[in-house]
């Protein structure tokens, strides 16, 4: 069965970076694009960007360019998102979600990132 | 960016009632529209893809429809487990955009 297992909650200081992971299993990792989504109470769901695990090609929401960097490691079927220059506004739950069946058909469990000094 | 205007923001309905949630796209997005249900503390789950197609394992009381740039999610015979927040998503063009969500509670 398809599973997306995300890394654990992060408490990080302002100005630093954090790298989140999303390990895929149960399907051929390079067959489906992977999305990343931010969820906050105030802003709802925001699409950050998408990566093609086969080619490494990416597309970003302009709002998150310079903030988020998407990469993959095909050998471990893992997608990564690095968030840089963190501020309290980056505190949120972040999800990875597979693009399949004309939608986001599988989601990770989400990871809470808290930016606080 | 394509704006997805979702309504209502919240609604309360009784068991076995029929409810409808709508998303209005700011421009043509074809059938590149999907619906998601998010239960408290959980990840969103795909309900409807391609505007009208039921996702695998989703009860048939859920259905999606389209009229021009207006998209609707209909829930027949509301059940207790349907409580949650519902979102639409357009994936016609980047940046992909979600509706603001509809919080559904059962009376």
Coordinates of N, CA and C in Angstrom, one line a residue:
Chain A
X1 N 0.8 -1.2 0.0 CA 0.0 0.0 0.0 C 0.9 1.2 0.0
X2 N 0.4 2.3 -0.7 CA 1.1 3.5 -0.8 C 1.2 4.2 0.6
X3 N 2.4 4.6 1.0 CA 2.6 5.4 2.2 C 3.6 6.5 2.0
X4 N 3.3 7.6 2.6 CA 4.2 8.7 2.6 C 4.5 9.0 4.1
X5 N 5.7 8.7 4.5 CA 6.1 8.9 5.9 C 7.0 10.1 6.1
X6 N 6.5 11.1 6.8 CA 7.2 12.3 7.0 C 8.0 12.3 8.3
X7 N 9.0 13.1 8.4 CA 9.9 13.2 9.5 C 9.2 13.9 10.7
X8 N 9.8 13.9 11.8 CA 9.1 14.4 13.0 C 9.1 15.9 13.2
X9 N 8.3 16.3 14.2 CA 8.1 17.7 14.5 C 9.5 18.4 14.7
X10 N 9.5 19.7 14.3 CA 10.8 20.5 14.5 C 10.5 21.8 15.3
X11 N 11.4 22.1 16.2 CA 11.4 23.4 16.9 C 12.7 24.0 16.5
X12 N 12.6 25.1 15.8 CA 13.8 25.7 15.2 C 13.9 27.2 15.5
X13 N 15.1 27.8 15.5 CA 15.2 29.2 15.8 C 15.1 30.1 14.6
X14 N 14.6 31.3 14.8 CA 14.5 32.2 13.6 C 15.9 32.4 13.0
X15 N 15.9 32.5 11.6 CA 17.1 32.7 10.9 C 17.8 31.4 10.5
X16 N 17.4 30.3 11.0 CA 18.0 29.0 10.6 C 17.2 28.4 9.5
X17 N 17.7 27.2 9.2 CA 17.0 26.4 8.1 C 16.6 25.0 8.7
X18 N 15.7 24.4 8.0 CA 15.3 23.0 8.4 C 15.0 22.2 7.1
X19 N 15.3 20.9 7.2 CA 15.1 20.1 6.0 C 14.1 19.0 6.4
X20 N 13.0 19.0 5.8 CA 11.9 18.0 6.1 C 12.0 16.9 5.0
X21 N 11.6 15.7 5.5 CA 11.7 14.5 4.6 C 10.3 13.8 4.4
X22 N 10.2 13.1 3.3 CA 8.9 12.4 3.0 C 9.3 11.1 2.3
X23 N 9.3 10.0 3.0 CA 9.7 8.8 2.5 C 8.6 8.0 1.9
X24 N 8.6 7.7 0.6 CA 7.6 7.0 -0.1 C 7.8 5.5 -0.2
X25 N 6.7 4.8 -0.1 CA 6.8 3.3 -0.2 C 5.5 2.8 -0.8
X26 N 5.5 1.6 -1.4 CA 4.4 1.0 -2.0 C 4.1 1.3 -3.4
X27 N 4.9 2.1 -4.0 CA 4.8 2.4 -5.5 C 6.2 2.8 -6.0
X28 N 6.2 2.9 -7.3 CA 7.5 3.4 -8.0 C 7.6 4.9 -7.8
X29 N 8.6 5.2 -7.0 CA 8.8 6.6 -6.6 C 8.9 7.6 -7.7
X30 N 9.5 7.2 -8.8 CA 9.7 8.1 -10.0 C 8.5 8.2 -10.9
X31 N 7.4 7.5 -10.6 CA 6.2 7.5 -11.4 C 5.3 8.6 -11.1
X32 N 5.4 9.3 -10.0 CA 4.4 10.3 -9.6 C 5.2 11.6 -9.1
X33 N 4.7 12.7 -9.5 CA 5.2 14.0 -9.0 C 4.8 14.1 -7.5
X34 N 5.6 14.8 -6.8 CA 5.4 15.0 -5.3 C 5.2 16.5 -5.1
X35 N 4.1 16.8 -4.3 CA 3.8 18.2 -4.0 C 4.1 18.4 -2.5
X36 N 4.3 19.7 -2.1 CA 4.4 20.1 -0.7 C 3.4 21.2 -0.5
X37 N 2.8 21.1 0.7 CA 1.7 22.0 1.0 C 1.9 22.5 2.4
X38 N 1.6 23.8 2.6 CA 1.7 24.4 4.0 C 0.3 24.7 4.5
X39 N 0.1 24.3 5.8 CA -1.2 24.6 6.4 C -1.1 25.4 7.7
X40 N -1.7 26.5 7.7 CA -1.8 27.3 8.9 C -3.3 27.6 9.2
X41 N -3.5 28.0 10.5 CA -4.9 28.3 10.9 C -5.4 29.5 10.1
X42 N -4.6 30.4 9.9 CA -5.0 31.7 9.3 C -5.1 31.6 7.8
X43 N -4.2 30.9 7.1 CA -4.1 30.9 5.7 C -4.6 29.7 5.0
X44 N -5.1 28.7 5.8 CA -5.6 27.5 5.2 C -4.5 26.7 4.5
X45 N -4.8 26.1 3.4 CA -3.8 25.3 2.6 C -3.2 26.1 1.5
X46 N -1.9 26.1 1.5 CA -1.1 26.8 0.4 C -0.2 25.8 -0.3
X47 N -0.2 25.8 -1.6 CA 0.7 25.0 -2.4 C 2.0 25.6 -2.5
X48 N 3.1 24.9 -2.1 CA 4.4 25.4 -2.1 C 5.1 25.1 -3.4
X49 N 5.0 23.9 -3.9 CA 5.7 23.5 -5.1 C 5.6 22.0 -5.4
X50 N 6.1 21.6 -6.5 CA 6.1 20.3 -7.0 C 7.4 19.8 -7.6
X51 N 7.7 18.6 -7.4 CA 9.0 18.0 -7.9 C 8.7 16.7 -8.7
X52 N 9.3 16.6 -9.8 CA 9.3 15.3 -10.6 C 10.5 14.5 -10.1
X53 N 10.2 13.4 -9.3 CA 11.3 12.6 -8.8 C 12.2 12.0 -9.8
X54 N 11.7 11.8 -11.0 CA 12.5 11.1 -12.1 C 13.5 12.1 -12.6
X55 N 13.1 13.3 -12.9 CA 14.1 14.3 -13.5 C 14.7 15.3 -12.5
X56 N 14.0 15.4 -11.3 CA 14.4 16.4 -10.4 C 13.9 17.8 -10.7
X57 N 13.1 17.9 -11.8 CA 12.5 19.2 -12.2 C 11.5 19.7 -11.2
X58 N 11.5 21.0 -11.0 CA 10.6 21.6 -10.0 C 9.8 22.8 -10.5
X59 N 8.8 23.0 -9.8 CA 8.0 24.2 -10.1 C 7.5 24.8 -8.7
X60 N 7.7 26.1 -8.5 CA 7.4 26.6 -7.2 C 6.3 27.7 -7.3
X61 N 5.6 27.8 -6.2 CA 4.7 29.0 -6.0 C 5.7 30.2 -5.8
X62 N 5.5 31.2 -6.6 CA 6.3 32.4 -6.4 C 6.5 32.8 -5.0
X63 N 5.4 32.7 -4.2 CA 5.4 33.1 -2.8 C 6.5 32.4 -2.0
X64 N 6.9 31.2 -2.5 CA 7.8 30.4 -1.7 C 9.2 30.2 -2.4
X65 N 9.4 30.9 -3.5 CA 10.7 30.9 -4.1 C 11.7 31.6 -3.2
X66 N 12.8 31.0 -3.0 CA 13.8 31.5 -2.1 C 13.6 31.0 -0.7
X67 N 12.4 30.6 -0.4 CA 12.1 30.1 1.0 C 12.2 28.5 1.0
X68 N 11.6 27.9 0.0 CA 11.6 26.4 -0.1 C 12.5 25.9 -1.2
X69 N 13.2 24.8 -1.0 CA 13.9 24.1 -2.0 C 13.6 22.6 -2.0
X70 N 13.1 22.1 -3.1 CA 12.6 20.7 -3.2 C 13.7 19.9 -3.9
X71 N 14.0 18.7 -3.3 CA 14.9 17.8 -3.8 C 14.4 16.4 -3.6
X72 N 15.0 15.4 -4.2 CA 14.7 14.0 -4.0 C 16.0 13.2 -3.9
X73 N 15.9 12.0 -3.3 CA 16.9 11.0 -3.3 C 16.3 9.8 -3.8
X74 N 16.5 9.5 -5.1 CA 15.8 8.3 -5.7 C 16.3 7.0 -5.0
X75 N 17.5 6.9 -4.6 CA 18.0 5.7 -4.0 C 17.2 5.3 -2.7
X76 N 16.6 6.3 -2.0 CA 15.9 6.0 -0.8 C 14.4 6.3 -1.0
X77 N 14.0 6.7 -2.2 CA 12.6 7.1 -2.4 C 12.1 8.1 -1.5
X78 N 12.9 9.1 -1.3 CA 12.6 10.2 -0.3 C 12.6 11.5 -1.0
X79 N 11.6 12.3 -0.7 CA 11.5 13.7 -1.1 C 11.9 14.6 0.1
X80 N 12.5 15.7 -0.2 CA 12.9 16.6 0.8 C 12.4 18.0 0.5
X81 N 12.2 18.8 1.5 CA 12.0 20.2 1.4 C 12.8 21.0 2.4
X82 N 13.7 21.8 2.0 CA 14.4 22.7 2.9 C 13.8 24.0 2.9
X83 N 13.6 24.5 4.1 CA 13.0 25.9 4.4 C 14.1 26.7 5.0
X84 N 14.4 27.9 4.4 CA 15.5 28.7 4.8 C 15.1 30.0 5.4
X85 N 16.0 30.6 6.1 CA 15.8 31.9 6.8 C 14.4 32.0 7.5
X86 N 14.3 31.0 8.4 CA 13.0 30.9 9.0 C 12.6 32.0 9.9
X87 N 11.3 32.3 9.8 CA 10.7 33.4 10.7 C 9.4 32.7 11.3
X88 N 8.9 33.4 12.3 CA 7.7 32.8 13.0 C 6.5 32.6 12.0
X89 N 6.5 33.3 10.9 CA 5.4 33.1 9.9 C 5.6 31.8 9.1
X90 N 6.7 31.2 9.3 CA 6.9 29.8 8.7 C 6.4 28.7 9.6
X91 N 6.0 29.0 10.8 CA 5.4 28.0 11.7 C 4.1 27.5 11.1
X92 N 4.1 26.2 10.9 CA 2.9 25.6 10.2 C 3.0 24.1 10.2
X93 N 2.0 23.5 9.7 CA 2.1 22.0 9.4 C 2.4 21.9 7.9
X94 N 3.4 21.1 7.6 CA 3.8 20.9 6.2 C 3.5 19.5 5.8
X95 N 2.8 19.4 4.6 CA 2.5 18.1 4.1 C 3.2 17.8 2.8
X96 N 3.6 16.6 2.5 CA 3.9 16.1 1.2 C 2.7 15.4 0.7
X97 N 2.4 15.4 -0.6 CA 1.3 14.8 -1.2 C 1.6 14.3 -2.6
X98 N 1.3 13.1 -2.9 CA 1.6 12.5 -4.2 C 0.5 13.0 -5.2
X99 N 1.0 13.3 -6.4 CA 0.0 13.7 -7.5 C -0.3 12.4 -8.3
X100 N -1.5 12.0 -8.2 CA -2.0 10.8 -9.0 C -3.5 10.8 -9.1
X101 N -4.0 10.1 -10.1 CA -5.4 10.1 -10.3 C -6.0 11.4 -10.4
X102 N -5.3 12.4 -11.0 CA -5.8 13.7 -11.2 C -6.2 14.4 -9.9
X103 N -5.3 14.2 -8.9 CA -5.5 14.9 -7.7 C -4.3 14.5 -6.7
X104 N -4.4 15.0 -5.5 CA -3.4 14.6 -4.5 C -3.9 13.3 -3.8
X105 N -3.5 12.2 -4.3 CA -4.2 10.9 -3.9 C -3.7 10.3 -2.6
X106 N -2.5 10.6 -2.3 CA -1.9 10.2 -1.0 C -1.2 11.4 -0.3
X107 N -1.3 11.5 1.0 CA -0.7 12.5 1.7 C 0.1 12.0 2.9
X108 N 1.2 12.6 3.2 CA 1.9 12.3 4.4 C 1.1 12.7 5.6
X109 N 1.6 12.3 6.8 CA 0.9 12.6 8.0 C 1.0 14.1 8.5
X110 N 1.9 14.8 7.8 CA 2.2 16.2 8.2 C 3.3 16.3 9.2
X111 N 4.0 17.4 9.2 CA 5.0 17.7 10.2 C 4.8 19.1 10.6
X112 N 4.8 19.3 12.0 CA 4.7 20.6 12.5 C 6.0 21.3 12.7
X113 N 6.2 22.4 12.1 CA 7.4 23.2 12.3 C 7.1 24.4 13.1
X114 N 7.8 24.6 14.2 CA 7.6 25.8 15.1 C 8.9 26.6 15.1
X115 N 8.8 27.8 14.7 CA 9.9 28.7 14.7 C 9.8 29.7 15.9
X116 N 10.7 29.5 16.8 CA 10.7 30.3 18.0 C 12.1 30.4 18.6
X117 N 12.4 31.6 19.2 CA 13.6 31.7 19.9 C 13.6 31.2 21.3
Chain B
X1 N -2.8 34.6 -10.5 CA -3.2 33.3 -9.9 C -4.7 33.1 -10.0
X2 N -5.1 31.8 -10.1 CA -6.5 31.5 -10.1 C -7.1 31.5 -8.7
X3 N -8.1 32.3 -8.5 CA -8.8 32.3 -7.2 C -9.9 31.3 -7.1
X4 N -10.0 30.6 -6.0 CA -11.0 29.6 -5.8 C -11.9 30.1 -4.6
X5 N -13.1 30.6 -4.9 CA -13.9 31.1 -3.9 C -14.9 30.1 -3.4
X6 N -14.7 29.6 -2.2 CA -15.5 28.5 -1.6 C -16.5 29.0 -0.7
X7 N -17.7 28.4 -0.8 CA -18.8 28.7 0.2 C -19.7 27.5 0.4
X8 N -20.3 27.5 1.6 CA -20.2 28.5 2.7 C -18.9 28.2 3.5
X9 N -18.5 29.1 4.4 CA -17.4 28.9 5.2 C -17.7 27.8 6.3
X10 N -18.9 27.7 6.7 CA -19.3 26.7 7.7 C -20.7 26.4 7.5
X11 N -21.1 25.2 7.9 CA -22.5 24.8 7.9 C -22.7 23.7 8.9
X12 N -23.9 23.7 9.4 CA -24.4 22.7 10.3 C -25.6 22.0 9.7
X13 N -25.6 20.7 9.7 CA -26.7 20.0 9.1 C -27.0 18.7 9.9
X14 N -28.2 18.2 9.7 CA -28.6 17.0 10.4 C -28.3 15.7 9.7
X15 N -28.3 14.7 10.5 CA -28.1 13.3 9.9 C -29.1 13.1 8.8
X16 N -28.6 12.4 7.7 CA -29.4 12.1 6.6 C -29.8 13.2 5.7
X17 N -29.4 14.5 6.1 CA -29.6 15.6 5.2 C -28.7 15.6 4.0
X18 N -29.1 16.4 3.0 CA -28.2 16.6 1.8 C -27.6 18.0 2.0
X19 N -26.2 18.0 1.7 CA -25.5 19.3 1.8 C -24.7 19.5 0.5
X20 N -24.5 20.8 0.2 CA -23.8 21.1 -1.0 C -22.8 22.2 -0.7
X21 N -21.6 22.0 -1.2 CA -20.5 23.0 -1.0 C -20.1 23.4 -2.4
X22 N -19.8 24.7 -2.6 CA -19.4 25.1 -3.9 C -18.1 25.8 -4.0
X23 N -17.4 25.8 -5.1 CA -16.2 26.5 -5.4 C -16.3 27.2 -6.7
X24 N -16.1 28.5 -6.7 CA -16.2 29.3 -8.0 C -14.7 29.6 -8.4
X25 N -14.4 29.2 -9.6 CA -13.0 29.5 -10.1 C -13.0 30.9 -10.8
X26 N -12.0 31.6 -10.7 CA -11.9 33.0 -11.3 C -11.7 32.9 -12.8
X27 N -11.4 31.7 -13.3 CA -11.2 31.6 -14.7 C -11.4 30.1 -15.1
X28 N -11.5 29.8 -16.4 CA -11.7 28.4 -16.8 C -10.6 27.5 -16.3
X29 N -11.0 26.4 -15.6 CA -10.0 25.4 -15.2 C -10.3 24.0 -15.7
X30 N -11.3 24.0 -16.6 CA -11.7 22.7 -17.1 C -12.2 21.8 -16.0
X31 N -11.7 20.5 -16.1 CA -12.1 19.6 -15.0 C -10.9 19.3 -14.1
X32 N -10.0 20.3 -14.0 CA -8.8 20.2 -13.1 C -9.2 20.6 -11.7
X33 N -10.1 19.9 -11.1 CA -10.6 20.3 -9.8 C -10.8 19.1 -9.0
X34 N -10.3 19.1 -7.8 CA -10.5 18.0 -6.9 C -11.0 18.5 -5.5
X35 N -11.6 17.6 -4.8 CA -12.2 17.9 -3.5 C -11.6 17.0 -2.4
X36 N -11.4 17.6 -1.2 CA -10.7 16.9 -0.1 C -11.5 17.1 1.2
X37 N -11.4 16.0 2.0 CA -12.0 16.1 3.3 C -10.8 16.0 4.3
X38 N -10.9 16.9 5.3 CA -9.9 16.8 6.4 C -10.6 16.7 7.7
X39 N -10.3 15.6 8.4 CA -10.8 15.4 9.7 C -9.8 16.0 10.8
X40 N -10.3 16.3 12.0 CA -9.5 16.9 13.0 C -8.2 16.2 13.3
X41 N -7.1 16.9 13.1 CA -5.8 16.3 13.4 C -5.3 15.3 12.4
X42 N -6.0 15.2 11.2 CA -5.5 14.3 10.2 C -5.2 15.1 8.9
X43 N -4.6 14.3 8.0 CA -4.2 14.9 6.7 C -5.5 14.9 5.8
X44 N -5.5 15.8 4.9 CA -6.7 15.8 3.9 C -6.7 14.5 3.1
X45 N -7.9 14.1 2.7 CA -8.0 12.9 1.9 C -8.8 13.2 0.6
X46 N -8.4 12.7 -0.5 CA -9.1 12.9 -1.8 C -10.4 12.3 -1.8
X47 N -11.4 13.1 -2.2 CA -12.8 12.6 -2.3 C -13.2 12.4 -3.8
X48 N -13.0 13.5 -4.5 CA -13.4 13.7 -5.9 C -12.3 14.2 -6.7
X49 N -12.0 13.6 -7.9 CA -11.0 14.1 -8.8 C -11.7 14.4 -10.2
X50 N -11.0 15.2 -11.0 CA -11.5 15.5 -12.3 C -12.9 16.0 -12.2
X51 N -13.2 16.8 -11.2 CA -14.5 17.5 -10.9 C -15.6 16.6 -10.6
X52 N -15.7 15.4 -11.2 CA -16.9 14.6 -11.0 C -16.6 13.1 -10.7
X53 N -15.4 12.7 -10.6 CA -15.0 11.3 -10.5 C -14.7 11.0 -9.0
X54 N -15.4 9.9 -8.5 CA -15.2 9.5 -7.1 C -13.9 8.8 -6.9
X55 N -13.1 9.2 -5.9 CA -11.9 8.6 -5.7 C -12.1 7.2 -5.1
X56 N -11.1 6.3 -5.2 CA -11.2 5.0 -4.7 C -11.6 4.9 -3.2
X57 N -12.5 4.1 -2.9 CA -12.9 3.8 -1.5 C -13.8 4.9 -0.9
X58 N -14.2 5.9 -1.7 CA -15.0 7.0 -1.1 C -16.5 6.6 -1.3
X59 N -17.3 6.7 -0.2 CA -18.7 6.3 -0.3 C -19.4 7.0 -1.4
X60 N -20.4 6.3 -2.0 CA -21.1 6.9 -3.2 C -22.0 8.0 -2.8
X61 N -22.2 8.3 -1.5 CA -23.1 9.5 -1.2 C -22.4 10.8 -1.5
X62 N -21.1 10.7 -1.8 CA -20.3 11.9 -2.2 C -20.4 12.0 -3.7
X63 N -20.6 13.2 -4.2 CA -20.6 13.4 -5.7 C -20.1 14.8 -6.0
X64 N -19.6 14.9 -7.2 CA -19.1 16.2 -7.7 C -19.8 16.6 -9.0
X65 N -19.9 17.9 -9.2 CA -20.5 18.4 -10.4 C -19.9 19.7 -10.8
X66 N -20.1 20.0 -12.1 CA -19.5 21.3 -12.6 C -20.6 22.0 -13.5
X67 N -20.6 23.3 -13.4 CA -21.4 24.1 -14.3 C -20.6 25.3 -14.6
X68 N -19.9 25.3 -15.8 CA -19.0 26.3 -16.2 C -17.8 26.4 -15.3
X69 N -17.7 27.5 -14.6 CA -16.5 27.6 -13.6 C -17.0 27.4 -12.2
X70 N -18.2 26.9 -12.0 CA -18.7 26.6 -10.6 C -18.7 25.1 -10.4
X71 N -18.1 24.7 -9.3 CA -17.9 23.3 -9.0 C -18.6 23.1 -7.7
X72 N -19.3 21.9 -7.6 CA -20.0 21.6 -6.4 C -19.7 20.2 -5.8
X73 N -19.7 20.1 -4.5 CA -19.6 18.8 -3.9 C -20.9 18.6 -3.1
X74 N -21.5 17.5 -3.4 CA -22.7 17.2 -2.7 C -22.6 15.9 -1.9
X75 N -23.1 16.0 -0.7 CA -23.1 14.9 0.2 C -24.6 14.5 0.5
X76 N -24.9 13.3 0.1 CA -26.3 12.8 0.3 C -26.3 12.0 1.6
X77 N -27.4 12.0 2.3 CA -27.6 11.2 3.5 C -26.5 11.4 4.5
X78 N -26.3 12.6 4.9 CA -25.2 13.0 5.8 C -25.0 12.0 7.0
X79 N -23.8 11.6 7.2 CA -23.4 10.7 8.4 C -22.5 11.4 9.4
X80 N -22.5 10.9 10.6 CA -21.7 11.5 11.6 C -20.2 11.6 11.2
X81 N -19.7 10.6 10.5 CA -18.3 10.6 10.1 C -18.0 11.6 9.0
X82 N -19.0 12.3 8.5 CA -18.7 13.3 7.5 C -18.3 14.7 8.1
X83 N -18.3 14.7 9.4 CA -17.8 16.0 10.1 C -16.3 16.2 9.6
X84 N -16.0 17.5 9.4 CA -14.7 17.8 9.0 C -14.7 19.1 8.2
X85 N -13.5 19.4 7.6 CA -13.4 20.6 6.8 C -13.1 20.1 5.3
X86 N -13.8 20.7 4.4 CA -13.8 20.3 3.0 C -13.1 21.4 2.2
X87 N -12.2 21.0 1.3 CA -11.5 21.9 0.5 C -11.6 21.5 -1.0
X88 N -11.6 22.5 -1.9 CA -11.4 22.3 -3.3 C -10.0 22.7 -3.7
X89 N -9.5 22.2 -4.8 CA -8.2 22.4 -5.3 C -8.2 22.5 -6.8
X90 N -7.7 23.6 -7.4 CA -7.5 23.6 -8.8 C -6.1 23.3 -9.1
X91 N -5.9 22.4 -10.1 CA -4.6 22.1 -10.6 C -4.5 22.2 -12.1
X92 N -5.2 23.3 -12.5 CA -5.1 23.6 -14.0 C -3.8 24.3 -14.3
X93 N -3.5 25.3 -13.4 CA -2.2 26.0 -13.6 C -1.6 26.4 -12.3
X94 N -0.3 26.6 -12.4 CA 0.5 27.0 -11.2 C 0.4 28.5 -11.0
X95 N 0.3 28.9 -9.8 CA 0.3 28.1 -8.6 C -1.0 27.4 -8.3
X96 N -0.9 26.2 -8.0 CA -2.1 25.5 -7.6 C -2.8 26.2 -6.4
X97 N -4.1 26.3 -6.4 CA -4.7 27.0 -5.3 C -5.9 26.2 -4.7
X98 N -6.0 26.4 -3.4 CA -7.1 25.7 -2.7 C -8.2 26.7 -2.4
X99 N -9.4 26.2 -2.2 CA -10.5 27.0 -1.7 C -10.2 27.2 -0.2
X100 N -10.9 28.1 0.5 CA -10.6 28.5 1.8 C -11.2 27.5 2.8
X101 N -11.9 26.6 2.4 CA -12.4 25.5 3.3 C -13.9 25.7 3.7
X102 N -14.6 24.6 4.0 CA -15.9 24.7 4.5 C -15.9 23.7 5.7
X103 N -16.3 24.3 6.9 CA -16.3 23.4 8.1 C -17.7 22.9 8.2
X104 N -17.8 21.6 8.2 CA -19.1 20.9 8.3 C -19.3 20.2 9.6
X105 N -20.4 20.6 10.3 CA -20.7 19.9 11.6 C -22.0 19.3 11.5
X106 N -22.2 18.3 12.3 CA -23.5 17.6 12.3 C -24.3 18.1 13.6
X107 N -25.5 18.4 13.3 CA -26.4 18.9 14.4 C -26.7 17.8 15.4

